[in-house]
Amino acid sequence: MPTPDLDVLAAAEAWRKAGRDVAIATVVETWGSAPRPVGSHLIVDGEGNFEGSVSGGCVEGAVVGEALDVIAAGKPKMLEFGVADETAWRVGLSCGGRIKVYVEKLD
Amino acid sequence: MKLDILERLNAARQKRQAAILVTDLASGHLRLVVEHEGYDGDPLADELRRRFASGASGTVGEANTFLTVHLPPPRLIVIGAVHISQALAPMAKLAGFDMTIVDPRTAFATPDRFPDVTLIAEWPQDALPKLGLDPFTAIAALTHDPKIDDGALEAALRAECFYVGALGSRKTQAKRLDRLRALGLDERAVARVRGPIGLAIGAQSPAEIAVSILAEVIATLRSRGAVAKEAAA
């Protein structure tokens, strides 16, 4: 959804034109209570700087890491996050929902 | 995603045109459909039409195709460079609204009082056609002066703006609706004018009234069905 001050797609275009590597992550599916709606974007540059949100903070760190891989490999990737696994300290959604995030490189 | 597709998408969004990005999740291939450019021959035409109406992004078919729907961002046009508008401007901006203030009274409409807002010191009848009202626009008439407010309300109702509100008491509102009827607007149209403006939260100060107005605008936006169904996620 539009937030003029944080227009991530405009930022993605500007970053790319400034010569930065850019990956775009998009929430493509949600189940249960998900913090950010389908269509939400997060953009990441080659140095791990990011703008936008796919989960309201729960899994952004993991998505940024995966985005750096996508930038390096050039191939899109589908990520899936569920409820946090407390014993293993894995990232997840504390709200108990699940989300699917598509990450692609901006060529 | 190819940069040229992102450029076209951003250009469409800039021009307040609805657009849908169609991504093949298996191959990574994607294309852009811009509403006003037509898509009748598109294999997904029916689905696209439905998505343009609902604003909801999502997968289709065997979940191999993802449609990212981009509807124009909501705009808030405030008639009256008044005290409430000064409080409303930063709040509306934070909430993601593109806000414009129209007031023909140049003593009110000064950049000093409104440093970070688009300010147009013209009569609404002159300014609004240039702004191009649409169903993604909200209008809040705050001057308390029928000479200035009425023309704006009429234009907003005729353009099917998603929110139309006006400052004033119930008595003022009743008289206002009579004047709008006299301008030839039907009952369905005049019933859309929110007045007294804002949610009933007992607001007293200009800032509190601004909160109540913004809350009402958001409530209306989120219930109209033609915008991304964030709440449904």
Short mmCIF file of N, CA and C in Angstrom, two decimals, chain B residues 33-196:
data_model
loop_
_atom_site.label_atom_id
_atom_site.label_comp_id
_atom_site.label_asym_id
_atom_site.label_seq_id
_atom_site.Cartn_x
_atom_site.Cartn_y
_atom_site.Cartn_z
N VAL B 33 0.47 -4.67 -16.71
CA VAL B 33 -0.80 -4.30 -17.33
C VAL B 33 -1.25 -2.98 -16.71
N VAL B 34 -1.39 -1.95 -17.55
CA VAL B 34 -1.85 -0.65 -17.05
C VAL B 34 -3.32 -0.51 -17.43
N GLU B 35 -4.15 -0.20 -16.45
CA GLU B 35 -5.60 -0.24 -16.66
C GLU B 35 -6.06 0.57 -17.87
N HIS B 36 -5.65 1.83 -17.93
CA HIS B 36 -6.19 2.69 -19.00
C HIS B 36 -5.65 2.32 -20.39
N GLU B 37 -4.60 1.50 -20.43
CA GLU B 37 -4.06 1.10 -21.74
C GLU B 37 -4.82 -0.09 -22.32
N GLY B 38 -5.74 -0.65 -21.52
CA GLY B 38 -6.58 -1.74 -22.02
C GLY B 38 -5.91 -3.10 -21.88
N TYR B 39 -6.75 -4.13 -21.67
CA TYR B 39 -6.21 -5.48 -21.52
C TYR B 39 -7.24 -6.52 -21.96
N ASP B 40 -8.15 -6.11 -22.85
CA ASP B 40 -9.24 -7.00 -23.27
C ASP B 40 -8.74 -8.33 -23.85
N GLY B 41 -7.65 -8.27 -24.62
CA GLY B 41 -7.15 -9.48 -25.26
C GLY B 41 -6.28 -10.33 -24.34
N ASP B 42 -6.10 -9.87 -23.11
CA ASP B 42 -5.21 -10.58 -22.20
C ASP B 42 -5.83 -11.90 -21.76
N PRO B 43 -5.03 -12.98 -21.72
CA PRO B 43 -5.58 -14.27 -21.26
C PRO B 43 -6.14 -14.20 -19.83
N LEU B 44 -5.66 -13.25 -19.07
CA LEU B 44 -6.13 -13.12 -17.68
C LEU B 44 -7.15 -11.99 -17.53
N ALA B 45 -7.75 -11.55 -18.65
CA ALA B 45 -8.58 -10.33 -18.64
C ALA B 45 -9.61 -10.29 -17.51
N ASP B 46 -10.36 -11.39 -17.34
CA ASP B 46 -11.40 -11.40 -16.30
C ASP B 46 -10.81 -11.24 -14.90
N GLU B 47 -9.75 -11.99 -14.68
CA GLU B 47 -9.06 -11.92 -13.39
C GLU B 47 -8.52 -10.50 -13.15
N LEU B 48 -7.95 -9.93 -14.20
CA LEU B 48 -7.38 -8.58 -14.07
C LEU B 48 -8.47 -7.57 -13.72
N ARG B 49 -9.63 -7.72 -14.39
CA ARG B 49 -10.74 -6.79 -14.16
C ARG B 49 -11.17 -6.86 -12.69
N ARG B 50 -11.27 -8.09 -12.19
CA ARG B 50 -11.67 -8.31 -10.80
C ARG B 50 -10.65 -7.69 -9.83
N ARG B 51 -9.40 -7.86 -10.15
CA ARG B 51 -8.34 -7.36 -9.28
C ARG B 51 -8.27 -5.84 -9.30
N PHE B 52 -8.50 -5.24 -10.48
CA PHE B 52 -8.51 -3.77 -10.55
C PHE B 52 -9.63 -3.23 -9.66
N ALA B 53 -10.75 -3.96 -9.60
CA ALA B 53 -11.88 -3.50 -8.79
C ALA B 53 -11.61 -3.69 -7.30
N SER B 54 -11.04 -4.84 -6.93
CA SER B 54 -10.87 -5.13 -5.50
C SER B 54 -9.60 -4.54 -4.93
N GLY B 55 -8.61 -4.37 -5.78
CA GLY B 55 -7.33 -3.87 -5.29
C GLY B 55 -6.50 -4.93 -4.59
N ALA B 56 -7.00 -6.16 -4.55
CA ALA B 56 -6.31 -7.20 -3.80
C ALA B 56 -5.25 -7.90 -4.64
N SER B 57 -4.03 -7.95 -4.16
CA SER B 57 -2.97 -8.71 -4.79
C SER B 57 -3.15 -10.18 -4.43
N GLY B 58 -2.57 -11.07 -5.25
CA GLY B 58 -2.67 -12.49 -4.89
C GLY B 58 -2.30 -13.38 -6.05
N THR B 59 -2.29 -14.70 -5.76
CA THR B 59 -1.93 -15.67 -6.79
C THR B 59 -3.17 -16.15 -7.53
N VAL B 60 -2.97 -16.60 -8.78
CA VAL B 60 -4.07 -17.16 -9.57
C VAL B 60 -3.66 -18.52 -10.09
N GLY B 61 -4.64 -19.26 -10.58
CA GLY B 61 -4.39 -20.56 -11.17
C GLY B 61 -3.78 -21.51 -10.15
N GLU B 62 -2.76 -22.21 -10.58
CA GLU B 62 -2.11 -23.18 -9.70
C GLU B 62 -1.11 -22.47 -8.78
N ALA B 63 -1.42 -21.23 -8.48
CA ALA B 63 -0.56 -20.41 -7.63
C ALA B 63 0.81 -20.15 -8.27
N ASN B 64 0.85 -20.30 -9.60
CA ASN B 64 2.12 -20.05 -10.27
C ASN B 64 2.24 -18.63 -10.79
N THR B 65 1.12 -17.91 -10.79
CA THR B 65 1.13 -16.54 -11.27
C THR B 65 0.72 -15.63 -10.13
N PHE B 66 1.52 -14.59 -9.92
CA PHE B 66 1.21 -13.65 -8.84
C PHE B 66 0.88 -12.29 -9.43
N LEU B 67 -0.23 -11.72 -8.97
CA LEU B 67 -0.63 -10.41 -9.44
C LEU B 67 -0.43 -9.39 -8.32
N THR B 68 0.44 -8.42 -8.58
CA THR B 68 0.61 -7.34 -7.61
C THR B 68 -0.20 -6.15 -8.11
N VAL B 69 -1.24 -5.81 -7.37
CA VAL B 69 -2.14 -4.75 -7.81
C VAL B 69 -1.72 -3.41 -7.21
N HIS B 70 -1.55 -2.44 -8.06
CA HIS B 70 -1.20 -1.10 -7.59
C HIS B 70 -2.31 -0.12 -7.96
N LEU B 71 -3.10 0.27 -6.98
CA LEU B 71 -4.11 1.30 -7.21
C LEU B 71 -3.51 2.64 -6.81
N PRO B 72 -4.05 3.73 -7.36
CA PRO B 72 -3.49 5.04 -7.01
C PRO B 72 -3.54 5.28 -5.50
N PRO B 73 -2.51 5.91 -4.96
CA PRO B 73 -2.49 6.19 -3.53
C PRO B 73 -3.59 7.18 -3.15
N PRO B 74 -4.13 7.05 -1.94
CA PRO B 74 -5.20 7.96 -1.54
C PRO B 74 -4.69 9.39 -1.38
N ARG B 75 -5.52 10.32 -1.82
CA ARG B 75 -5.19 11.74 -1.68
C ARG B 75 -6.18 12.37 -0.72
N LEU B 76 -5.75 13.37 -0.02
CA LEU B 76 -6.64 14.13 0.84
C LEU B 76 -6.54 15.59 0.43
N ILE B 77 -7.67 16.14 -0.01
CA ILE B 77 -7.69 17.56 -0.35
C ILE B 77 -8.50 18.28 0.73
N VAL B 78 -7.85 19.23 1.37
CA VAL B 78 -8.49 19.97 2.45
C VAL B 78 -8.83 21.37 1.95
N ILE B 79 -10.10 21.73 2.11
CA ILE B 79 -10.52 23.08 1.71
C ILE B 79 -10.44 23.94 2.97
N GLY B 80 -9.53 24.90 2.96
CA GLY B 80 -9.37 25.76 4.12
C GLY B 80 -8.00 25.63 4.76
N ALA B 81 -7.25 26.72 4.71
CA ALA B 81 -5.92 26.74 5.33
C ALA B 81 -6.08 27.21 6.77
N VAL B 82 -6.82 26.41 7.53
CA VAL B 82 -7.18 26.81 8.90
C VAL B 82 -6.33 26.06 9.93
N HIS B 83 -6.62 26.35 11.20
CA HIS B 83 -5.83 25.77 12.29
C HIS B 83 -5.87 24.24 12.27
N ILE B 84 -7.06 23.67 12.04
CA ILE B 84 -7.17 22.20 11.99
C ILE B 84 -6.28 21.64 10.87
N SER B 85 -6.26 22.35 9.75
CA SER B 85 -5.45 21.87 8.61
C SER B 85 -3.97 21.83 8.97
N GLN B 86 -3.55 22.81 9.80
CA GLN B 86 -2.14 22.82 10.19
C GLN B 86 -1.78 21.57 10.99
N ALA B 87 -2.71 21.13 11.83
CA ALA B 87 -2.47 19.91 12.61
C ALA B 87 -2.63 18.67 11.75
N LEU B 88 -3.57 18.74 10.81
CA LEU B 88 -3.88 17.58 9.97
C LEU B 88 -2.74 17.26 8.98
N ALA B 89 -2.07 18.30 8.49
CA ALA B 89 -1.07 18.10 7.44
C ALA B 89 0.01 17.07 7.82
N PRO B 90 0.71 17.25 8.95
CA PRO B 90 1.75 16.25 9.26
C PRO B 90 1.17 14.87 9.56
N MET B 91 -0.02 14.82 10.17
CA MET B 91 -0.63 13.53 10.49
C MET B 91 -0.99 12.78 9.21
N ALA B 92 -1.59 13.48 8.27
CA ALA B 92 -2.01 12.85 7.01
C ALA B 92 -0.80 12.31 6.27
N LYS B 93 0.27 13.08 6.31
CA LYS B 93 1.49 12.66 5.63
C LYS B 93 2.03 11.36 6.25
N LEU B 94 2.07 11.31 7.57
CA LEU B 94 2.54 10.11 8.26
C LEU B 94 1.67 8.90 7.91
N ALA B 95 0.37 9.15 7.75
CA ALA B 95 -0.55 8.04 7.49
C ALA B 95 -0.52 7.62 6.02
N GLY B 96 0.29 8.30 5.21
CA GLY B 96 0.45 7.88 3.82
C GLY B 96 -0.42 8.61 2.83
N PHE B 97 -1.05 9.69 3.24
CA PHE B 97 -1.89 10.45 2.32
C PHE B 97 -1.09 11.57 1.67
N ASP B 98 -1.41 11.78 0.41
CA ASP B 98 -0.85 12.88 -0.33
C ASP B 98 -1.83 14.05 -0.11
N MET B 99 -1.44 15.03 0.69
CA MET B 99 -2.40 16.07 1.09
C MET B 99 -2.16 17.40 0.36
N THR B 100 -3.26 18.02 -0.05
CA THR B 100 -3.22 19.32 -0.71
C THR B 100 -4.23 20.24 0.00
N ILE B 101 -3.86 21.49 0.19
CA ILE B 101 -4.78 22.44 0.80
C ILE B 101 -5.18 23.49 -0.23
N VAL B 102 -6.48 23.75 -0.30
CA VAL B 102 -6.99 24.77 -1.22
C VAL B 102 -7.71 25.83 -0.40
N ASP B 103 -7.33 27.07 -0.56
CA ASP B 103 -8.00 28.17 0.13
C ASP B 103 -7.74 29.46 -0.65
N PRO B 104 -8.82 30.12 -1.12
CA PRO B 104 -8.60 31.33 -1.93
C PRO B 104 -8.14 32.52 -1.10
N ARG B 105 -8.24 32.40 0.22
CA ARG B 105 -7.87 33.54 1.07
C ARG B 105 -6.36 33.54 1.29
N THR B 106 -5.68 34.42 0.61
CA THR B 106 -4.21 34.39 0.61
C THR B 106 -3.63 34.70 1.99
N ALA B 107 -4.41 35.35 2.86
CA ALA B 107 -3.91 35.61 4.21
C ALA B 107 -3.79 34.31 5.00
N PHE B 108 -4.68 33.34 4.67
CA PHE B 108 -4.63 32.04 5.36
C PHE B 108 -3.62 31.12 4.70
N ALA B 109 -3.66 31.11 3.37
CA ALA B 109 -2.85 30.14 2.63
C ALA B 109 -1.43 30.66 2.43
N THR B 110 -0.65 30.70 3.51
CA THR B 110 0.73 31.16 3.38
C THR B 110 1.68 29.99 3.63
N PRO B 111 2.77 29.94 2.86
CA PRO B 111 3.75 28.87 3.04
C PRO B 111 4.33 28.86 4.46
N ASP B 112 4.35 30.03 5.10
CA ASP B 112 4.86 30.08 6.48
C ASP B 112 4.03 29.22 7.42
N ARG B 113 2.71 29.24 7.23
CA ARG B 113 1.84 28.46 8.10
C ARG B 113 1.80 27.00 7.70
N PHE B 114 2.14 26.72 6.43
CA PHE B 114 2.08 25.34 5.92
C PHE B 114 3.36 25.00 5.17
N PRO B 115 4.43 24.82 5.91
CA PRO B 115 5.74 24.66 5.26
C PRO B 115 5.87 23.42 4.37
N ASP B 116 5.23 22.31 4.72
CA ASP B 116 5.49 21.06 3.99
C ASP B 116 4.29 20.51 3.24
N VAL B 117 3.35 21.38 2.87
CA VAL B 117 2.14 20.91 2.20
C VAL B 117 1.98 21.64 0.88
N THR B 118 1.38 20.95 -0.08
CA THR B 118 1.03 21.62 -1.33
C THR B 118 -0.14 22.54 -1.04
N LEU B 119 0.04 23.82 -1.35
CA LEU B 119 -0.93 24.84 -0.99
C LEU B 119 -1.36 25.57 -2.26
N ILE B 120 -2.68 25.64 -2.47
CA ILE B 120 -3.16 26.31 -3.68
C ILE B 120 -4.08 27.44 -3.26
N ALA B 121 -3.67 28.68 -3.51
CA ALA B 121 -4.46 29.84 -3.09
C ALA B 121 -5.43 30.24 -4.20
N GLU B 122 -6.40 29.35 -4.44
CA GLU B 122 -7.41 29.61 -5.48
C GLU B 122 -8.76 29.15 -4.97
N TRP B 123 -9.83 29.56 -5.66
CA TRP B 123 -11.15 29.05 -5.34
C TRP B 123 -11.20 27.57 -5.71
N PRO B 124 -11.91 26.77 -4.91
CA PRO B 124 -12.00 25.33 -5.23
C PRO B 124 -12.49 25.09 -6.66
N GLN B 125 -13.44 25.92 -7.13
CA GLN B 125 -13.98 25.73 -8.48
C GLN B 125 -12.87 25.81 -9.54
N ASP B 126 -11.83 26.60 -9.25
CA ASP B 126 -10.72 26.73 -10.20
C ASP B 126 -9.66 25.66 -9.94
N ALA B 127 -9.40 25.39 -8.67
CA ALA B 127 -8.29 24.49 -8.33
C ALA B 127 -8.63 23.00 -8.52
N LEU B 128 -9.86 22.61 -8.16
CA LEU B 128 -10.18 21.18 -8.15
C LEU B 128 -10.15 20.52 -9.53
N PRO B 129 -10.68 21.19 -10.59
CA PRO B 129 -10.59 20.54 -11.91
C PRO B 129 -9.14 20.26 -12.31
N LYS B 130 -8.23 21.16 -11.91
CA LYS B 130 -6.82 20.94 -12.25
C LYS B 130 -6.24 19.77 -11.46
N LEU B 131 -6.73 19.58 -10.23
CA LEU B 131 -6.22 18.48 -9.40
C LEU B 131 -6.78 17.13 -9.86
N GLY B 132 -7.92 17.18 -10.59
CA GLY B 132 -8.47 15.94 -11.12
C GLY B 132 -9.01 15.03 -10.02
N LEU B 133 -10.20 15.32 -9.50
CA LEU B 133 -10.78 14.50 -8.44
C LEU B 133 -11.10 13.11 -8.98
N ASP B 134 -10.95 12.08 -8.12
CA ASP B 134 -11.27 10.71 -8.53
C ASP B 134 -11.69 9.91 -7.30
N PRO B 135 -12.13 8.66 -7.49
CA PRO B 135 -12.60 7.85 -6.36
C PRO B 135 -11.50 7.50 -5.35
N PHE B 136 -10.28 7.88 -5.61
CA PHE B 136 -9.20 7.64 -4.66
C PHE B 136 -8.85 8.93 -3.92
N THR B 137 -9.75 9.91 -3.99
CA THR B 137 -9.52 11.20 -3.36
C THR B 137 -10.53 11.43 -2.24
N ALA B 138 -10.06 12.01 -1.14
CA ALA B 138 -10.94 12.43 -0.04
C ALA B 138 -10.97 13.94 0.00
N ILE B 139 -12.13 14.50 0.33
CA ILE B 139 -12.23 15.97 0.47
C ILE B 139 -12.77 16.31 1.85
N ALA B 140 -12.05 17.17 2.55
CA ALA B 140 -12.53 17.68 3.84
C ALA B 140 -12.66 19.19 3.73
N ALA B 141 -13.91 19.69 3.87
CA ALA B 141 -14.16 21.13 3.74
C ALA B 141 -14.17 21.73 5.14
N LEU B 142 -13.19 22.59 5.41
CA LEU B 142 -13.00 23.08 6.78
C LEU B 142 -13.08 24.59 6.93
N THR B 143 -13.55 25.30 5.91
CA THR B 143 -13.53 26.77 6.04
C THR B 143 -14.69 27.30 6.86
N HIS B 144 -15.78 26.53 6.95
CA HIS B 144 -16.97 27.01 7.64
C HIS B 144 -17.69 28.09 6.83
N ASP B 145 -17.24 28.30 5.60
CA ASP B 145 -17.81 29.36 4.76
C ASP B 145 -18.43 28.72 3.53
N PRO B 146 -19.78 28.75 3.42
CA PRO B 146 -20.44 28.09 2.28
C PRO B 146 -19.92 28.58 0.93
N LYS B 147 -19.53 29.83 0.86
CA LYS B 147 -19.03 30.37 -0.42
C LYS B 147 -17.84 29.54 -0.91
N ILE B 148 -17.03 29.10 0.03
CA ILE B 148 -15.82 28.35 -0.35
C ILE B 148 -16.09 26.84 -0.33
N ASP B 149 -16.74 26.36 0.73
CA ASP B 149 -16.93 24.91 0.91
C ASP B 149 -17.88 24.27 -0.10
N ASP B 150 -19.01 24.95 -0.37
CA ASP B 150 -20.08 24.29 -1.14
C ASP B 150 -19.62 23.81 -2.52
N GLY B 151 -18.91 24.66 -3.23
CA GLY B 151 -18.46 24.29 -4.58
C GLY B 151 -17.57 23.06 -4.54
N ALA B 152 -16.74 23.00 -3.50
CA ALA B 152 -15.83 21.87 -3.36
C ALA B 152 -16.61 20.59 -3.07
N LEU B 153 -17.61 20.70 -2.20
CA LEU B 153 -18.41 19.52 -1.85
C LEU B 153 -19.16 19.01 -3.08
N GLU B 154 -19.72 19.95 -3.83
CA GLU B 154 -20.45 19.55 -5.04
C GLU B 154 -19.53 18.79 -6.00
N ALA B 155 -18.34 19.37 -6.22
CA ALA B 155 -17.39 18.73 -7.14
C ALA B 155 -16.98 17.35 -6.62
N ALA B 156 -16.77 17.24 -5.31
CA ALA B 156 -16.33 15.97 -4.72
C ALA B 156 -17.41 14.90 -4.86
N LEU B 157 -18.66 15.28 -4.65
CA LEU B 157 -19.75 14.31 -4.77
C LEU B 157 -19.91 13.86 -6.21
N ARG B 158 -19.83 14.82 -7.14
CA ARG B 158 -19.99 14.46 -8.55
C ARG B 158 -18.84 13.57 -9.04
N ALA B 159 -17.65 13.75 -8.47
CA ALA B 159 -16.49 12.94 -8.90
C ALA B 159 -16.41 11.62 -8.13
N GLU B 160 -17.41 11.33 -7.26
CA GLU B 160 -17.42 10.09 -6.48
C GLU B 160 -16.17 9.95 -5.62
N CYS B 161 -15.73 11.05 -5.03
CA CYS B 161 -14.61 10.96 -4.09
C CYS B 161 -14.99 9.99 -2.98
N PHE B 162 -14.02 9.22 -2.48
CA PHE B 162 -14.38 8.15 -1.54
C PHE B 162 -14.81 8.70 -0.18
N TYR B 163 -14.38 9.93 0.11
CA TYR B 163 -14.76 10.55 1.38
C TYR B 163 -15.07 12.02 1.13
N VAL B 164 -16.18 12.47 1.66
CA VAL B 164 -16.56 13.88 1.55
C VAL B 164 -17.05 14.31 2.93
N GLY B 165 -16.35 15.23 3.56
CA GLY B 165 -16.74 15.66 4.90
C GLY B 165 -16.71 17.17 5.00
N ALA B 166 -17.51 17.71 5.92
CA ALA B 166 -17.55 19.16 6.09
C ALA B 166 -17.70 19.52 7.57
N LEU B 167 -16.97 20.55 7.94
CA LEU B 167 -16.98 21.02 9.32
C LEU B 167 -18.28 21.78 9.60
N GLY B 168 -18.81 21.59 10.80
CA GLY B 168 -20.00 22.35 11.19
C GLY B 168 -20.95 21.53 12.02
N SER B 169 -21.83 22.21 12.71
CA SER B 169 -22.80 21.55 13.59
C SER B 169 -23.86 20.81 12.79
N ARG B 170 -24.72 20.09 13.49
CA ARG B 170 -25.81 19.39 12.82
C ARG B 170 -26.71 20.36 12.07
N LYS B 171 -26.96 21.51 12.70
CA LYS B 171 -27.82 22.53 12.08
C LYS B 171 -27.17 23.05 10.78
N THR B 172 -25.88 23.34 10.89
CA THR B 172 -25.14 23.80 9.71
C THR B 172 -25.18 22.74 8.62
N GLN B 173 -25.03 21.48 9.05
CA GLN B 173 -25.03 20.36 8.11
C GLN B 173 -26.37 20.27 7.38
N ALA B 174 -27.46 20.40 8.12
CA ALA B 174 -28.79 20.31 7.51
C ALA B 174 -28.98 21.39 6.45
N LYS B 175 -28.55 22.60 6.78
CA LYS B 175 -28.68 23.69 5.80
C LYS B 175 -27.79 23.44 4.59
N ARG B 176 -26.61 22.89 4.87
CA ARG B 176 -25.66 22.60 3.80
C ARG B 176 -26.25 21.58 2.82
N LEU B 177 -26.87 20.54 3.37
CA LEU B 177 -27.44 19.51 2.51
C LEU B 177 -28.57 20.09 1.65
N ASP B 178 -29.35 21.01 2.23
CA ASP B 178 -30.41 21.68 1.45
C ASP B 178 -29.81 22.44 0.27
N ARG B 179 -28.71 23.14 0.54
CA ARG B 179 -28.07 23.90 -0.55
C ARG B 179 -27.55 22.95 -1.63
N LEU B 180 -27.00 21.79 -1.21
CA LEU B 180 -26.49 20.83 -2.19
C LEU B 180 -27.63 20.23 -3.02
N ARG B 181 -28.77 19.99 -2.35
CA ARG B 181 -29.95 19.51 -3.09
C ARG B 181 -30.36 20.54 -4.13
N ALA B 182 -30.30 21.82 -3.73
CA ALA B 182 -30.69 22.90 -4.65
C ALA B 182 -29.75 22.96 -5.86
N LEU B 183 -28.54 22.41 -5.69
CA LEU B 183 -27.60 22.39 -6.82
C LEU B 183 -27.87 21.19 -7.73
N GLY B 184 -28.90 20.40 -7.38
CA GLY B 184 -29.28 19.30 -8.27
C GLY B 184 -28.70 17.95 -7.87
N LEU B 185 -28.10 17.86 -6.69
CA LEU B 185 -27.54 16.57 -6.27
C LEU B 185 -28.65 15.73 -5.64
N ASP B 186 -28.64 14.42 -5.94
CA ASP B 186 -29.71 13.57 -5.42
C ASP B 186 -29.45 13.13 -3.97
N GLU B 187 -30.43 12.44 -3.40
CA GLU B 187 -30.34 12.06 -1.99
C GLU B 187 -29.16 11.14 -1.69
N ARG B 188 -28.90 10.22 -2.62
CA ARG B 188 -27.77 9.31 -2.40
C ARG B 188 -26.47 10.12 -2.27
N ALA B 189 -26.35 11.13 -3.14
CA ALA B 189 -25.13 11.94 -3.13
C ALA B 189 -25.02 12.76 -1.85
N VAL B 190 -26.08 13.48 -1.48
CA VAL B 190 -25.95 14.35 -0.30
C VAL B 190 -25.78 13.52 0.98
N ALA B 191 -26.30 12.31 0.96
CA ALA B 191 -26.16 11.46 2.15
C ALA B 191 -24.71 11.06 2.39
N ARG B 192 -23.88 11.25 1.36
CA ARG B 192 -22.47 10.86 1.51
C ARG B 192 -21.65 11.92 2.23
N VAL B 193 -22.21 13.11 2.45
CA VAL B 193 -21.44 14.16 3.13
C VAL B 193 -21.38 13.87 4.63
N ARG B 194 -20.17 13.66 5.14
CA ARG B 194 -20.00 13.41 6.57
C ARG B 194 -20.00 14.73 7.32
N GLY B 195 -21.00 14.90 8.19
CA GLY B 195 -21.05 16.13 8.96
C GLY B 195 -21.96 15.92 10.15
N PRO B 196 -21.62 16.37 11.34
CA PRO B 196 -20.36 17.03 11.67
C PRO B 196 -19.17 16.12 11.33
#
